[in-house]
Amino acid sequence: MARQRTVWAAAATAALALTLTACASGGSAEPTSTESRGAVALSFPAPSQVPIWSEVLELMPALVAEAGYEFVSDDPNLNSQVQVSDWQAWIQRGDVKAIMGYPAAADALVPVTAEANAAGIPVLGYTLPWEGTAGVLLSDGYADGYQVGVDAGEWVAETYGTDAAVPVTLLGYWDNDFGRERSTGLSEGLLSVVPNAVVNEVVAPTLDDGYSGVQNALAAAPDTKVWLAFDAASGLGAYQALLDSGVSETAEDTLLANLDVDTQVAQVLADPDTFWRVSYGATAADIAALSAELLIAAAEGEPQDGELVQRRVTADNAAEFAG
């Protein structure tokens, strides 16, 4: 049977809003069935370091419980071998019916994905597929990054001129396909508008990396005013580092842009005068609901693809992303 595809805009439907209002506490909900139908699992490589992942995991138990499933998750802390071990433990439990994951290292998950498939457990990729996945929650990393880069470039052109050789620091990640697509999109989108910008690439998969990346970039190029972050964690680290370096929250000559919006980012974006000027994301509620839908479908023998579309977040709609 051909896989189905579910496409979600980041704006929640009225029905979803009602469901998530009931589940917003993150506590357990009574399953619709009196007997458990098994468990489904969602594995992020470092949810304790990426706030939006933590927010998604808080919402998931109640969502899957409504369909009669238990929810399990882990925190491998960016260690691919720990993530593999966690998945092997889930396979050995005997009651896990589907697994979704964002890999710490995709190649490392190929063998354990084969083990899951041999045990009759479908594996879904979170934002990217790899060998053996039965479906994927898609997000077009390159297109999303490119749009953020274009929007940032338009501000740079207006502020410094289209031909200015403006120094730019890109806080990105190139160790997996999704991070690479986002980071490349950010750079190429910016350069499509301001081709003479000088982009300095810094690896920054976590909040701490975003913070230290800004510190190092400012030490090397103190006149850097433009910062592009590939996710919320690196953006938050960059934001705090800029404030700590003496940049005013309302600095008119500075731009921070990013992908992904969690509660902390949304709280900053609620101020229309912040230098955090460009941000695109989906709400944790949207991500959790689509993840739950895809996991339940896979557990019931109908693996699907889904697509999550990010949208521009401003002071006007930031409250929707604030948890």
Short mmCIF file of C-alpha atoms in Angstrom, two decimals:
data_model
loop_
_atom_site.label_atom_id
_atom_site.label_comp_id
_atom_site.label_asym_id
_atom_site.label_seq_id
_atom_site.Cartn_x
_atom_site.Cartn_y
_atom_site.Cartn_z
CA MET A 1 0.00 0.00 0.00
CA ALA A 2 1.37 3.42 -0.91
CA ARG A 3 2.22 5.58 2.05
CA GLN A 4 -0.12 8.44 2.76
CA ARG A 5 1.07 11.97 3.43
CA THR A 6 -0.43 14.31 5.97
CA VAL A 7 0.39 17.99 5.49
CA TRP A 8 -0.02 20.35 8.42
CA ALA A 9 0.35 24.10 8.45
CA ALA A 10 1.77 25.36 11.71
CA ALA A 11 -1.54 27.07 12.54
CA ALA A 12 -3.61 24.65 14.62
CA THR A 13 -7.14 23.73 13.60
CA ALA A 14 -10.02 24.30 15.98
CA ALA A 15 -10.28 20.57 16.69
CA LEU A 16 -6.58 20.36 17.51
CA ALA A 17 -6.86 23.37 19.79
CA LEU A 18 -9.62 21.66 21.76
CA THR A 19 -7.57 18.48 22.11
CA LEU A 20 -4.46 20.32 23.26
CA THR A 21 -6.38 22.49 25.70
CA ALA A 22 -7.42 19.29 27.44
CA CYS A 23 -3.84 17.98 27.37
CA ALA A 24 -1.92 21.17 28.09
CA SER A 25 -0.99 20.10 31.61
CA GLY A 26 1.22 17.36 30.15
CA GLY A 27 -0.22 14.88 32.60
CA SER A 28 -1.64 11.46 31.87
CA ALA A 29 -4.99 11.13 30.13
CA GLU A 30 -7.29 8.14 30.41
CA PRO A 31 -7.03 5.97 27.27
CA THR A 32 -10.19 5.42 25.29
CA SER A 33 -9.71 1.67 25.69
CA THR A 34 -9.73 -0.11 29.03
CA GLU A 35 -6.68 -2.11 27.98
CA SER A 36 -3.33 -0.73 26.85
CA ARG A 37 -2.61 -1.23 23.18
CA GLY A 38 1.13 -1.09 23.78
CA ALA A 39 3.60 1.75 23.65
CA VAL A 40 5.00 4.21 21.10
CA ALA A 41 8.37 5.92 21.43
CA LEU A 42 9.84 9.27 20.42
CA SER A 43 13.60 9.76 20.59
CA PHE A 44 15.29 13.17 20.39
CA PRO A 45 19.10 13.26 20.66
CA ALA A 46 19.21 15.88 23.46
CA PRO A 47 15.79 17.10 24.65
CA SER A 48 17.27 18.51 27.84
CA GLN A 49 19.35 20.87 25.68
CA VAL A 50 16.65 21.84 23.15
CA PRO A 51 13.64 23.41 24.89
CA ILE A 52 11.10 22.83 22.12
CA TRP A 53 11.86 19.09 22.20
CA SER A 54 11.21 19.08 25.94
CA GLU A 55 7.92 20.88 25.34
CA VAL A 56 6.90 18.33 22.71
CA LEU A 57 7.71 15.43 25.04
CA GLU A 58 5.58 16.95 27.80
CA LEU A 59 2.55 17.01 25.48
CA MET A 60 2.97 13.56 23.95
CA PRO A 61 1.80 11.24 26.80
CA ALA A 62 -1.72 12.64 26.92
CA LEU A 63 -2.06 12.67 23.14
CA VAL A 64 -1.12 9.02 22.63
CA ALA A 65 -3.02 7.92 25.76
CA GLU A 66 -6.24 9.05 24.10
CA ALA A 67 -5.65 6.31 21.51
CA GLY A 68 -4.84 3.74 24.19
CA TYR A 69 -1.03 3.79 24.03
CA GLU A 70 1.72 4.38 26.56
CA PHE A 71 4.38 6.94 25.61
CA VAL A 72 8.11 6.40 26.16
CA SER A 73 11.08 8.63 25.37
CA ASP A 74 14.76 9.02 26.16
CA ASP A 75 17.60 11.57 26.39
CA PRO A 76 20.82 10.20 24.85
CA ASN A 77 22.56 13.57 25.29
CA LEU A 78 23.86 13.59 21.69
CA ASN A 79 25.50 10.18 22.18
CA SER A 80 24.56 7.97 19.23
CA GLN A 81 25.52 4.76 21.02
CA VAL A 82 23.29 5.60 23.97
CA GLN A 83 20.46 6.29 21.53
CA VAL A 84 21.03 2.90 19.88
CA SER A 85 21.02 1.17 23.29
CA ASP A 86 17.78 2.90 24.22
CA TRP A 87 16.13 1.69 21.02
CA GLN A 88 17.37 -1.86 21.58
CA ALA A 89 15.81 -1.77 25.05
CA TRP A 90 12.51 -0.63 23.53
CA ILE A 91 12.62 -3.46 21.00
CA GLN A 92 13.28 -5.97 23.76
CA ARG A 93 10.32 -4.70 25.83
CA GLY A 94 7.99 -6.44 23.43
CA ASP A 95 5.15 -3.92 23.68
CA VAL A 96 6.58 -0.98 21.67
CA LYS A 97 4.57 -0.74 18.46
CA ALA A 98 6.31 2.18 16.70
CA ILE A 99 9.39 4.36 17.13
CA MET A 100 10.04 7.88 15.82
CA GLY A 101 13.43 9.51 16.13
CA TYR A 102 15.76 12.32 15.23
CA PRO A 103 19.17 10.67 15.08
CA ALA A 104 22.25 11.81 16.92
CA ALA A 105 23.95 10.16 13.91
CA ALA A 106 21.77 8.68 11.17
CA ASP A 107 24.23 5.99 10.12
CA ALA A 108 24.36 4.66 13.68
CA LEU A 109 20.60 4.07 13.64
CA VAL A 110 20.55 1.96 10.47
CA PRO A 111 21.39 -1.39 12.19
CA VAL A 112 19.00 -0.87 15.11
CA THR A 113 16.30 0.23 12.65
CA ALA A 114 16.79 -3.12 10.91
CA GLU A 115 16.42 -4.83 14.29
CA ALA A 116 13.16 -2.97 14.89
CA ASN A 117 11.84 -3.89 11.46
CA ALA A 118 12.71 -7.55 12.06
CA ALA A 119 10.67 -7.37 15.26
CA GLY A 120 7.73 -5.88 13.36
CA ILE A 121 8.22 -2.36 14.75
CA PRO A 122 8.00 0.44 12.14
CA VAL A 123 10.51 3.27 12.53
CA LEU A 124 9.71 6.84 11.52
CA GLY A 125 12.25 9.58 10.89
CA TYR A 126 11.80 12.96 12.55
CA THR A 127 12.55 15.56 9.83
CA LEU A 128 14.73 13.16 7.83
CA PRO A 129 14.56 9.53 6.68
CA TRP A 130 17.35 6.95 6.62
CA GLU A 131 17.66 3.35 5.47
CA GLY A 132 14.79 1.29 6.88
CA THR A 133 12.40 4.07 7.92
CA ALA A 134 8.74 3.43 7.11
CA GLY A 135 7.73 7.09 7.13
CA VAL A 136 8.98 10.54 8.03
CA LEU A 137 7.77 13.74 9.62
CA LEU A 138 9.10 16.06 6.97
CA SER A 139 10.25 19.62 7.27
CA ASP A 140 11.95 21.20 4.27
CA GLY A 141 15.12 22.33 5.99
CA TYR A 142 16.62 24.03 2.95
CA ALA A 143 13.47 25.93 1.97
CA ASP A 144 12.82 27.03 5.55
CA GLY A 145 16.42 28.14 6.01
CA TYR A 146 16.43 29.93 2.67
CA GLN A 147 13.33 31.94 3.59
CA VAL A 148 14.86 33.04 6.89
CA GLY A 149 18.06 33.97 5.04
CA VAL A 150 16.13 36.04 2.49
CA ASP A 151 14.20 37.89 5.19
CA ALA A 152 17.42 38.57 7.09
CA GLY A 153 19.11 39.68 3.87
CA GLU A 154 16.35 42.16 3.15
CA TRP A 155 16.90 43.76 6.55
CA VAL A 156 20.67 43.87 5.93
CA ALA A 157 20.15 45.48 2.51
CA GLU A 158 17.84 48.10 4.00
CA THR A 159 20.13 48.80 6.95
CA TYR A 160 23.61 48.52 5.43
CA GLY A 161 23.04 48.50 1.66
CA THR A 162 22.74 45.71 -0.87
CA ASP A 163 26.44 45.81 -1.80
CA ALA A 164 27.88 46.06 1.73
CA ALA A 165 30.45 43.44 2.76
CA VAL A 166 28.69 42.89 6.09
CA PRO A 167 30.20 40.28 8.44
CA VAL A 168 27.65 37.58 9.30
CA THR A 169 27.98 34.69 11.74
CA LEU A 170 25.99 31.55 10.91
CA LEU A 171 25.40 29.33 13.94
CA GLY A 172 24.67 26.09 12.11
CA TYR A 173 25.10 22.34 12.11
CA TRP A 174 26.51 20.21 9.31
CA ASP A 175 26.76 16.73 10.87
CA ASN A 176 23.45 15.46 9.50
CA ASP A 177 21.40 16.09 6.37
CA PHE A 178 18.71 18.18 8.03
CA GLY A 179 21.11 20.49 9.84
CA ARG A 180 23.19 20.81 6.69
CA GLU A 181 20.12 21.68 4.59
CA ARG A 182 18.97 24.32 7.05
CA SER A 183 22.41 25.85 7.43
CA THR A 184 23.00 25.92 3.68
CA GLY A 185 19.58 27.46 3.10
CA LEU A 186 20.27 30.21 5.65
CA SER A 187 23.55 31.14 3.97
CA GLU A 188 22.31 30.96 0.39
CA GLY A 189 19.10 32.83 1.17
CA LEU A 190 21.05 35.69 2.73
CA LEU A 191 23.59 35.82 -0.09
CA SER A 192 20.84 35.89 -2.70
CA VAL A 193 19.94 39.36 -1.37
CA VAL A 194 23.31 40.68 -0.13
CA PRO A 195 25.90 38.80 -2.22
CA ASN A 196 28.90 40.57 -0.69
CA ALA A 197 28.12 39.56 2.88
CA VAL A 198 30.96 37.62 4.52
CA VAL A 199 29.52 34.55 6.23
CA ASN A 200 31.47 32.99 9.09
CA GLU A 201 30.24 29.46 9.87
CA VAL A 202 30.21 28.21 13.47
CA VAL A 203 29.06 24.75 14.57
CA ALA A 204 26.39 25.33 17.22
CA PRO A 205 23.95 22.45 17.86
CA THR A 206 23.16 23.53 21.45
CA LEU A 207 22.45 26.61 23.53
CA ASP A 208 25.95 26.54 25.02
CA ASP A 209 27.45 26.30 21.54
CA GLY A 210 25.39 29.29 20.42
CA TYR A 211 26.63 31.29 23.40
CA SER A 212 30.30 30.42 22.94
CA GLY A 213 29.99 30.81 19.16
CA VAL A 214 28.95 34.44 19.56
CA GLN A 215 31.72 35.08 22.08
CA ASN A 216 34.34 33.66 19.72
CA ALA A 217 32.93 35.47 16.70
CA LEU A 218 32.93 38.81 18.51
CA ALA A 219 36.53 38.25 19.60
CA ALA A 220 37.53 37.65 15.98
CA ALA A 221 35.23 40.25 14.37
CA PRO A 222 33.89 42.75 16.94
CA ASP A 223 31.86 44.61 14.31
CA THR A 224 29.62 41.61 13.58
CA LYS A 225 25.98 42.71 13.73
CA VAL A 226 24.17 39.92 11.85
CA TRP A 227 23.57 36.50 13.38
CA LEU A 228 21.78 33.52 11.83
CA ALA A 229 20.87 30.53 14.01
CA PHE A 230 19.70 27.20 12.59
CA ASP A 231 17.48 26.38 15.57
CA ALA A 232 15.98 27.75 18.77
CA ALA A 233 18.71 26.50 21.10
CA SER A 234 21.58 28.10 19.20
CA GLY A 235 19.46 31.25 18.82
CA LEU A 236 18.83 31.48 22.56
CA GLY A 237 22.51 31.02 23.28
CA ALA A 238 23.38 33.73 20.77
CA TYR A 239 20.75 36.08 22.18
CA GLN A 240 22.06 35.77 25.74
CA ALA A 241 25.69 36.14 24.62
CA LEU A 242 24.86 39.33 22.73
CA LEU A 243 23.07 40.78 25.74
CA ASP A 244 25.99 39.81 27.99
CA SER A 245 28.42 41.46 25.55
CA GLY A 246 26.59 44.77 25.99
CA VAL A 247 24.27 44.77 22.98
CA SER A 248 21.03 46.57 23.80
CA GLU A 249 17.83 44.54 23.51
CA THR A 250 16.55 47.25 21.15
CA ALA A 251 19.78 47.76 19.16
CA GLU A 252 18.79 49.12 15.77
CA ASP A 253 22.00 47.97 14.03
CA THR A 254 21.79 44.30 15.06
CA LEU A 255 19.81 41.35 13.71
CA LEU A 256 19.33 37.87 15.08
CA ALA A 257 17.39 35.40 12.92
CA ASN A 258 16.54 31.75 13.50
CA LEU A 259 14.42 28.70 12.78
CA ASP A 260 12.25 26.99 15.44
CA VAL A 261 10.39 28.82 18.18
CA ASP A 262 9.94 27.53 21.70
CA THR A 263 8.40 29.27 24.70
CA GLN A 264 11.58 31.16 25.57
CA VAL A 265 12.05 32.43 22.03
CA ALA A 266 8.37 33.42 21.83
CA GLN A 267 8.70 35.47 25.00
CA VAL A 268 11.51 37.48 23.42
CA LEU A 269 9.67 37.89 20.12
CA ALA A 270 6.64 39.31 21.94
CA ASP A 271 8.62 42.58 22.13
CA PRO A 272 8.26 44.31 18.74
CA ASP A 273 11.49 46.26 19.31
CA THR A 274 13.85 43.33 19.95
CA PHE A 275 16.90 42.84 17.74
CA TRP A 276 15.65 39.24 17.31
CA ARG A 277 13.97 40.33 14.09
CA VAL A 278 13.38 37.21 11.97
CA SER A 279 12.06 33.90 13.27
CA TYR A 280 10.11 31.01 11.76
CA GLY A 281 8.68 28.06 13.62
CA ALA A 282 5.89 25.66 14.44
CA THR A 283 4.36 25.40 17.88
CA ALA A 284 5.28 22.55 20.20
CA ALA A 285 1.57 21.66 20.19
CA ASP A 286 1.56 21.30 16.40
CA ILE A 287 4.71 19.16 16.42
CA ALA A 288 3.41 16.95 19.22
CA ALA A 289 0.02 16.43 17.61
CA LEU A 290 1.49 15.49 14.23
CA SER A 291 4.09 13.23 15.85
CA ALA A 292 1.38 11.47 17.83
CA GLU A 293 -0.77 11.05 14.73
CA LEU A 294 2.07 9.49 12.75
CA LEU A 295 3.18 7.20 15.60
CA ILE A 296 -0.34 5.92 16.17
CA ALA A 297 -0.87 5.33 12.45
CA ALA A 298 2.39 3.38 12.26
CA ALA A 299 1.51 1.37 15.37
CA GLU A 300 -1.75 0.41 13.69
CA GLY A 301 -0.05 -0.76 10.50
CA GLU A 302 -0.50 2.37 8.38
CA PRO A 303 2.84 4.25 8.37
CA GLN A 304 2.57 7.67 6.79
CA ASP A 305 4.64 10.69 5.91
CA GLY A 306 3.69 14.05 7.38
CA GLU A 307 4.87 17.56 6.60
CA LEU A 308 5.20 20.41 9.08
CA VAL A 309 5.26 23.93 7.63
CA GLN A 310 6.98 26.71 9.57
CA ARG A 311 5.63 30.26 9.57
CA ARG A 312 6.93 33.71 10.45
CA VAL A 313 6.65 34.57 14.14
CA THR A 314 6.29 38.21 15.19
CA ALA A 315 5.08 40.16 18.18
CA ASP A 316 1.56 39.85 16.77
CA ASN A 317 1.42 36.04 16.98
CA ALA A 318 4.20 35.17 19.46
CA ALA A 319 1.68 34.25 22.14
CA GLU A 320 0.62 31.23 20.07
CA PHE A 321 4.15 29.82 20.45
CA ALA A 322 4.53 30.51 24.17
CA GLY A 323 3.42 27.12 25.40
#
